[in-house]
CSV table of C-alpha atoms and ligand atoms in Angstrom, one decimal:
chain,number,residue,atom,x,y,z
A,258,MET,CA,66.4,50.7,-117.4
A,259,GLY,CA,64.3,51.8,-120.1
A,260,ARG,CA,60.5,51.0,-120.4
A,261,ALA,CA,59.4,47.6,-121.2
A,262,LYS,CA,58.4,47.4,-125.0
A,263,ILE,CA,55.1,45.9,-126.0
A,264,THR,CA,54.3,45.0,-129.5
A,265,VAL,CA,50.7,45.0,-130.4
A,266,VAL,CA,50.1,43.2,-133.9
A,267,GLY,CA,46.9,43.9,-135.5
A,268,ALA,CA,46.1,47.8,-135.3
A,269,GLY,CA,42.2,47.0,-135.7
A,270,ASN,CA,39.6,47.7,-132.9
A,271,VAL,CA,41.1,45.3,-130.2
A,272,GLY,CA,44.8,46.2,-131.0
A,273,GLY,CA,44.1,50.0,-131.2
A,274,THR,CA,42.3,49.8,-128.0
A,275,VAL,CA,45.0,47.6,-126.4
A,276,ALA,CA,47.5,50.5,-127.3
A,277,GLN,CA,45.6,53.2,-126.2
A,278,ARG,CA,44.8,51.5,-122.8
A,279,LEU,CA,48.6,50.6,-122.5
A,280,ALA,CA,49.8,54.2,-123.5
A,281,GLU,CA,47.8,55.7,-120.7
A,282,LYS,CA,49.4,53.6,-118.1
A,283,ASN,CA,52.7,55.6,-119.0
A,284,CYS,CA,55.0,52.8,-118.2
A,285,TYR,CA,55.4,51.0,-121.6
A,286,ASP,CA,56.7,51.8,-124.8
A,287,LEU,CA,54.6,50.5,-127.8
A,288,VAL,CA,54.9,49.2,-131.2
A,289,LEU,CA,51.9,48.7,-133.5
A,290,VAL,CA,52.2,46.5,-136.4
A,291,ASP,CA,49.6,46.1,-139.2
A,292,ILE,CA,49.4,44.9,-142.8
A,293,VAL,CA,47.7,48.0,-143.9
A,294,GLU,CA,49.6,51.0,-144.9
A,295,GLY,CA,49.3,54.0,-142.8
A,296,VAL,CA,47.0,52.5,-140.3
A,297,PRO,CA,49.3,51.7,-137.5
A,298,GLN,CA,51.2,54.8,-138.3
A,299,GLY,CA,48.4,56.9,-138.1
A,300,LYS,CA,47.2,55.4,-135.1
A,301,ALA,CA,50.5,55.6,-133.2
A,302,LEU,CA,50.8,59.4,-134.0
A,303,ASP,CA,47.2,60.0,-132.9
A,304,LEU,CA,48.1,58.3,-129.5
A,305,MET,CA,51.4,60.2,-129.3
A,306,GLN,CA,49.5,63.3,-129.4
A,307,ALA,CA,47.0,62.3,-126.8
A,308,GLY,CA,50.0,62.1,-124.4
A,309,PRO,CA,50.2,65.9,-123.4
A,310,ILE,CA,46.6,66.0,-122.7
A,311,TYR,CA,46.5,62.7,-120.6
A,312,GLY,CA,50.0,63.2,-119.2
A,313,TYR,CA,51.9,60.4,-120.7
A,314,ASP,CA,55.2,60.1,-122.0
A,315,SER,CA,54.7,56.7,-123.5
A,316,ARG,CA,56.5,56.1,-127.0
A,317,VAL,CA,54.1,54.8,-129.5
A,318,VAL,CA,55.4,53.6,-132.8
A,319,GLY,CA,53.6,52.3,-135.9
A,320,SER,CA,55.0,50.2,-138.5
A,321,ASN,CA,54.0,47.7,-141.5
A,322,GLY,CA,57.3,45.8,-140.4
A,323,TYR,CA,58.8,44.0,-137.9
A,324,ALA,CA,62.2,45.8,-137.2
A,325,GLU,CA,60.9,48.0,-134.6
A,326,THR,CA,59.4,44.9,-132.6
A,327,ALA,CA,62.7,43.6,-131.6
A,328,GLY,CA,63.2,42.8,-128.0
A,329,SER,CA,59.8,43.0,-127.1
A,330,ALA,CA,58.8,41.7,-123.4
A,331,VAL,CA,55.3,41.0,-124.5
A,332,VAL,CA,53.6,40.8,-127.9
A,333,VAL,CA,49.7,40.9,-128.3
A,334,ILE,CA,48.6,39.2,-131.2
A,335,THR,CA,45.2,40.3,-132.5
A,336,SER,CA,45.9,40.2,-136.2
A,337,GLY,CA,43.1,38.2,-138.2
A,338,VAL,CA,39.8,38.5,-139.7
A,339,PRO,CA,37.0,39.1,-137.1
A,340,ARG,CA,33.4,37.6,-137.1
A,341,LYS,CA,30.7,38.8,-139.3
A,342,PRO,CA,26.8,38.2,-138.0
A,343,GLY,CA,25.9,34.7,-137.9
A,344,MET,CA,29.5,33.3,-138.2
A,345,SER,CA,31.1,31.2,-135.6
A,346,ARG,CA,34.4,31.7,-134.4
A,347,ASP,CA,35.7,28.4,-135.7
A,348,GLU,CA,34.8,29.7,-139.2
A,349,LEU,CA,37.9,31.9,-138.9
A,350,LEU,CA,40.2,29.1,-138.4
A,351,ALA,CA,41.9,28.6,-141.7
A,352,THR,CA,42.4,32.3,-142.6
A,353,ASN,CA,43.4,33.2,-139.1
A,354,ALA,CA,45.7,30.3,-138.7
A,355,ARG,CA,47.8,31.3,-141.7
A,356,ILE,CA,47.9,34.9,-140.5
A,357,VAL,CA,49.0,34.1,-137.0
A,358,GLN,CA,51.6,31.6,-138.4
A,359,GLY,CA,53.3,34.4,-140.4
A,360,VAL,CA,53.2,36.9,-137.6
A,361,VAL,CA,54.6,34.6,-135.0
A,362,ARG,CA,57.7,33.6,-137.3
A,363,GLU,CA,58.4,37.4,-137.7
A,364,ILE,CA,57.9,38.0,-133.9
A,365,ALA,CA,59.9,34.9,-132.6
A,366,ALA,CA,62.8,35.7,-134.9
A,367,ARG,CA,63.1,39.2,-133.2
A,368,SER,CA,62.0,38.7,-129.6
A,369,PRO,CA,63.1,35.4,-128.7
A,370,GLU,CA,62.5,36.1,-124.9
A,371,ALA,CA,58.8,37.4,-125.5
A,372,ILE,CA,55.8,36.4,-124.0
A,373,LEU,CA,53.1,36.1,-126.7
A,374,LEU,CA,49.7,36.9,-125.8
A,375,MET,CA,47.1,35.6,-128.1
A,376,VAL,CA,43.8,37.4,-128.9
A,377,THR,CA,42.9,36.5,-132.3
A,378,ASN,CA,39.9,33.7,-132.6
A,379,PRO,CA,39.6,30.9,-132.6
A,380,LEU,CA,41.6,31.6,-129.5
A,381,ASP,CA,42.6,28.4,-128.3
A,382,ALA,CA,43.5,26.9,-131.6
A,383,MET,CA,45.6,30.1,-132.4
A,384,ALA,CA,47.6,29.7,-129.0
A,385,HIS,CA,48.3,26.2,-130.4
A,386,VAL,CA,49.7,27.6,-133.8
A,387,ALA,CA,51.8,30.3,-132.0
A,388,HIS,CA,53.3,27.6,-129.5
A,389,ARG,CA,54.1,25.3,-132.3
A,390,VAL,CA,55.6,28.0,-134.8
A,391,SER,CA,57.3,30.1,-132.2
A,392,GLY,CA,59.0,27.0,-130.5
A,393,PHE,CA,58.8,28.8,-127.3
A,394,PRO,CA,58.4,27.0,-123.9
A,395,LYS,CA,54.7,26.8,-123.1
A,396,ALA,CA,54.9,29.4,-120.1
A,397,ARG,CA,55.7,32.0,-122.7
A,398,VAL,CA,52.4,31.5,-124.6
A,399,LEU,CA,49.2,32.5,-123.3
A,400,GLY,CA,45.6,33.2,-124.7
A,401,MET,CA,43.2,35.8,-123.5
A,402,ALA,CA,39.8,34.6,-123.2
A,403,GLY,CA,38.7,33.6,-119.6
A,404,VAL,CA,39.3,37.1,-118.1
A,405,LEU,CA,36.9,38.4,-120.6
A,406,ASP,CA,34.2,35.7,-120.2
A,407,SER,CA,34.4,36.0,-116.6
A,408,ALA,CA,34.3,39.9,-116.8
A,409,ARG,CA,31.0,39.5,-119.0
A,410,LEU,CA,29.4,37.2,-116.1
A,411,ARG,CA,30.4,39.4,-113.5
A,412,ALA,CA,29.0,42.4,-115.2
A,413,PHE,CA,25.6,40.5,-115.8
A,414,VAL,CA,25.6,39.3,-112.1
A,415,ALA,CA,26.7,42.8,-110.6
A,416,ALA,CA,23.9,44.4,-112.7
A,417,GLU,CA,21.2,41.7,-111.7
A,418,LEU,CA,22.0,42.1,-108.0
A,419,GLY,CA,22.5,45.7,-108.0
A,420,VAL,CA,25.9,45.5,-106.5
A,421,SER,CA,29.5,46.4,-107.4
A,422,VAL,CA,31.2,44.5,-110.0
A,423,GLN,CA,34.2,44.6,-107.7
A,424,SER,CA,32.1,42.6,-105.3
A,425,VAL,CA,31.6,39.7,-107.7
A,426,GLN,CA,34.1,37.0,-108.5
A,427,ALA,CA,33.8,34.2,-111.2
A,428,MET,CA,35.9,31.9,-113.0
A,429,VAL,CA,34.9,30.7,-116.7
A,430,LEU,CA,37.2,27.7,-117.8
A,431,GLY,CA,37.1,25.9,-120.9
A,432,GLY,CA,37.6,26.8,-124.9
A,433,HIS,CA,36.6,30.3,-125.8
A,434,GLY,CA,33.5,29.5,-127.6
A,435,ASP,CA,30.1,28.0,-126.9
A,436,THR,CA,31.6,25.2,-124.8
A,437,MET,CA,33.2,27.6,-122.1
A,438,VAL,CA,32.5,26.2,-118.6
A,439,PRO,CA,31.5,28.8,-116.0
A,440,LEU,CA,32.4,27.3,-112.6
A,441,LEU,CA,29.4,28.3,-110.5
A,442,ARG,CA,30.6,27.0,-107.2
A,443,TYR,CA,33.3,29.3,-107.5
A,444,THR,CA,31.3,32.4,-108.5
A,445,THR,CA,30.6,34.3,-105.5
A,446,VAL,CA,29.6,37.7,-104.2
A,447,GLU,CA,32.1,38.7,-101.4
A,448,GLY,CA,32.6,35.2,-100.8
A,449,ARG,CA,28.9,34.0,-100.5
A,450,PRO,CA,28.2,31.5,-103.3
A,451,ILE,CA,25.8,32.8,-106.2
A,452,GLU,CA,23.5,30.0,-105.7
A,453,ASP,CA,22.6,32.0,-102.4
A,454,TRP,CA,21.9,35.1,-104.4
A,455,LEU,CA,20.0,34.2,-107.2
A,456,PRO,CA,17.3,31.6,-108.2
A,457,LYS,CA,18.5,28.6,-110.4
A,458,GLU,CA,16.7,30.1,-113.6
A,459,ARG,CA,17.9,33.4,-113.3
A,460,LEU,CA,21.4,32.4,-113.0
A,461,GLU,CA,21.2,30.1,-115.9
A,462,ALA,CA,19.8,33.0,-117.8
A,463,LEU,CA,22.8,34.9,-117.1
A,464,VAL,CA,25.3,32.0,-117.8
A,465,GLN,CA,23.7,31.6,-121.3
A,466,ARG,CA,23.8,35.3,-122.0
A,467,THR,CA,27.8,35.2,-121.0
A,468,ARG,CA,28.3,32.3,-123.3
A,469,GLU,CA,26.7,34.3,-126.0
A,470,GLY,CA,28.2,37.2,-125.0
A,471,GLY,CA,30.5,37.8,-128.0
A,472,ALA,CA,27.7,37.1,-130.5
A,473,GLU,CA,25.4,39.5,-129.0
A,474,ILE,CA,28.0,42.2,-129.4
A,475,VAL,CA,28.4,41.1,-133.2
A,476,GLY,CA,24.8,41.1,-133.8
A,477,LEU,CA,24.6,44.8,-132.5
A,478,LEU,CA,27.6,46.0,-134.2
A,479,LYS,CA,27.2,44.3,-137.5
A,480,THR,CA,30.6,45.3,-138.8
A,481,GLY,CA,33.0,44.1,-136.2
A,482,SER,CA,33.3,42.5,-132.7
A,483,ALA,CA,33.6,43.5,-129.3
A,484,TYR,CA,36.8,45.5,-128.4
A,485,TYR,CA,36.4,47.4,-125.3
A,486,ALA,CA,36.1,44.6,-122.8
A,487,PRO,CA,38.4,42.5,-124.8
A,488,SER,CA,41.1,45.0,-124.6
A,489,ALA,CA,40.8,45.6,-121.1
A,490,ALA,CA,41.1,41.8,-120.3
A,491,VAL,CA,44.6,41.9,-122.3
A,492,VAL,CA,45.7,44.9,-120.5
A,493,GLU,CA,44.9,43.1,-117.0
A,494,MET,CA,46.9,40.1,-118.4
A,495,VAL,CA,49.9,42.3,-119.7
A,496,GLU,CA,50.2,44.0,-116.2
A,497,ALA,CA,50.0,40.7,-114.5
A,498,ILE,CA,52.9,39.5,-116.4
A,499,LEU,CA,55.2,42.7,-116.5
A,500,LYS,CA,54.5,43.8,-113.1
A,501,ASP,CA,55.1,40.1,-111.8
A,502,GLN,CA,51.7,40.2,-110.1
A,503,LYS,CA,51.3,36.7,-109.6
A,504,LYS,CA,47.3,36.8,-110.2
A,505,VAL,CA,45.5,33.8,-110.6
A,506,LEU,CA,43.4,34.6,-113.8
A,507,PRO,CA,41.3,32.4,-116.2
A,508,CYS,CA,43.7,32.0,-119.5
A,509,ALA,CA,44.3,29.6,-122.3
A,510,ALA,CA,47.3,27.9,-121.3
A,511,ARG,CA,48.7,24.5,-122.6
A,512,CYS,CA,47.7,21.7,-120.1
A,513,ASP,CA,50.0,18.7,-120.1
A,514,GLY,CA,48.1,16.5,-117.9
A,515,GLU,CA,46.3,19.1,-115.7
A,516,TYR,CA,42.7,18.7,-115.7
A,517,GLY,CA,43.2,15.2,-117.4
A,518,ILE,CA,44.0,17.3,-120.5
A,519,ARG,CA,47.1,16.7,-122.5
A,520,GLY,CA,48.8,18.9,-125.3
A,521,LEU,CA,46.3,21.3,-125.7
A,522,PHE,CA,45.5,25.0,-124.9
A,523,VAL,CA,42.2,25.4,-122.8
A,524,GLY,CA,41.0,28.2,-120.6
A,525,VAL,CA,42.2,27.2,-117.1
A,526,PRO,CA,43.1,29.1,-113.7
A,527,VAL,CA,46.8,30.3,-114.2
A,528,LYS,CA,49.2,32.0,-111.9
A,529,VAL,CA,50.5,34.9,-114.5
A,530,GLY,CA,53.8,36.6,-113.7
A,531,ARG,CA,57.0,37.7,-115.3
A,532,CYS,CA,57.8,34.3,-116.7
A,533,GLY,CA,54.3,33.9,-118.3
A,534,ALA,CA,51.8,30.9,-117.3
A,535,GLU,CA,53.9,30.3,-114.2
A,536,ALA,CA,51.7,27.6,-112.8
A,537,ILE,CA,48.4,26.0,-113.6
A,538,ILE,CA,46.2,25.9,-110.7
A,539,GLU,CA,44.0,22.6,-110.3
A,540,TYR,CA,40.2,23.5,-108.7
A,541,ALA,CA,38.3,20.8,-107.5
A,542,LEU,CA,35.8,20.3,-110.2
A,543,SER,CA,32.4,18.4,-109.9
A,544,PRO,CA,31.9,15.5,-112.2
A,545,ALA,CA,29.6,17.7,-114.3
A,546,GLU,CA,32.0,20.6,-114.3
A,547,ARG,CA,34.8,17.8,-115.2
A,548,THR,CA,32.8,16.5,-118.1
A,549,ALA,CA,31.8,19.8,-119.6
A,550,LEU,CA,35.7,20.8,-119.5
A,551,ALA,CA,36.5,17.4,-121.4
A,552,ALA,CA,33.9,18.4,-123.9
A,553,SER,CA,35.2,21.8,-124.5
A,554,ALA,CA,38.9,20.5,-124.7
A,555,ALA,CA,37.5,17.9,-127.4
A,556,ALA,CA,36.1,20.9,-129.4
A,557,VAL,CA,39.4,22.3,-129.2
A,558,LYS,CA,41.2,19.5,-130.1
A,559,GLU,CA,39.0,19.0,-133.2
A,560,LEU,CA,40.4,22.5,-134.4
A,561,CYS,CA,43.9,22.0,-133.5
A,562,ASP,CA,43.8,18.8,-135.6
A,563,ILE,CA,42.6,20.7,-138.7
A,564,VAL,CA,45.2,23.5,-138.1
A,565,ASP,CA,48.0,20.9,-138.0
A,566,ARG,CA,46.7,19.4,-141.3
A,567,LEU,CA,46.7,22.7,-143.0
A,568,PRO,CA,49.0,22.9,-146.3
B,153,APR,N1,49.7,41.3,-140.4
B,153,APR,C1,49.4,42.2,-139.5
B,153,APR,N2,48.0,42.5,-139.2
B,153,APR,C2,47.2,42.0,-139.9
B,153,APR,C3,47.3,40.7,-140.7
B,153,APR,C4,48.8,40.4,-140.8
B,153,APR,N3,49.1,39.2,-141.7
B,153,APR,N4,46.2,40.4,-141.3
B,153,APR,C5,45.2,41.3,-140.7
B,153,APR,N5,45.7,42.1,-140.0
B,153,APR,C6,45.0,43.4,-139.2
B,153,APR,C7,43.9,43.8,-140.0
B,153,APR,O1,44.7,44.8,-141.1
B,153,APR,C8,43.3,44.6,-138.9
B,153,APR,O2,43.7,45.8,-138.8
B,153,APR,O3,44.6,42.7,-138.2
B,153,APR,C9,43.6,43.8,-137.7
B,153,APR,C10,42.2,43.2,-137.1
B,153,APR,O4,41.5,44.0,-136.5
B,153,APR,P1,40.0,44.1,-136.7
B,153,APR,O5,39.5,43.5,-138.1
B,153,APR,O6,39.5,45.6,-136.2
B,153,APR,O7,39.5,43.0,-135.6
B,153,APR,P2,39.4,43.2,-134.2
B,153,APR,O8,37.9,43.7,-134.0
B,153,APR,O9,40.6,44.0,-133.7
B,153,APR,O10,39.7,41.6,-133.8
B,153,APR,C11,40.9,40.8,-133.9
B,153,APR,O11,40.6,39.7,-132.0
B,153,APR,O12,38.6,39.1,-130.8
B,153,APR,C12,39.5,38.7,-131.9
B,153,APR,O13,37.9,37.5,-133.0
B,153,APR,C13,38.9,38.6,-133.4
B,153,APR,O14,40.4,37.4,-134.2
B,153,APR,C14,39.9,38.6,-134.2
B,153,APR,C15,40.6,39.5,-133.3
């Protein structure tokens, strides 16, 4: 049996870094697709040439078309326009919806068994588009957001307490945006609730910084958005799928009644394995958390309604 084929659409900052991280695993063959001529081919060659130094034999192919993507097990979709300073993720809506629609059509026609991992923002609405356009079962469409948002919170908490990031667990639900819902009752340091480690106002400041975590980086970079942590989050999800790890990760998955949400992609805890989103796990939520999640879902629904009406 050959190595699993992974296609990464969009050979920009996130896509290029995802390809690098996956190539370095020495377990997969990669196809990098972009609309810009030469860029996916150039990055693929560069990654192949790093193989002898890093010790990997991963095949990396770059293309402006989709022939090479046929039979992919997982397709990571990062193609789109990133945020500029001061721009919200939602302003990207119409442009990225059109891009994602075109890409998903091409992919679904050639890799009918693939699992689609959406990264393009606004994330939850793009997952909605991918699900609709592909016609794939909902388990095979997932969005990367919660792993990243949770990692940001974990990084801030670990730095504040001076403990290892590996000792900090966090679960951030809801849409990928200002309405994200960090579940502080499930944020722990080796099982000890975060409220027992930090005073309320410090905790609130870290949560706020997490909410604005993407914007903080956009503001600093000025010409693009974050990609090291986003690509790391994608790789964790890809490996959970292809190694059938059954990891419980916060992901954008389509809810059909879970958490009282119907027909929408929202960040929820998902058991991720070879079949994709194998189960949505329903945590007990406080009334406040439930209200916050409903508000987040309502914000996602607004975007999906706009996208569904686009010509
Ligand atoms: N088909 C293929 N690739 C495309 C298409 C298309 N129709 N349209 C745009 N692209 C490519 C661009 O040429 C670019 O190389 O998508 C790539 C996007 O890369 P960047 O601009 O570097 O953006 P990046 O930082 O990687 O972010 C990608 O992920 O985190 C989200 O908000 C972010 O939506 C954005 C996405």
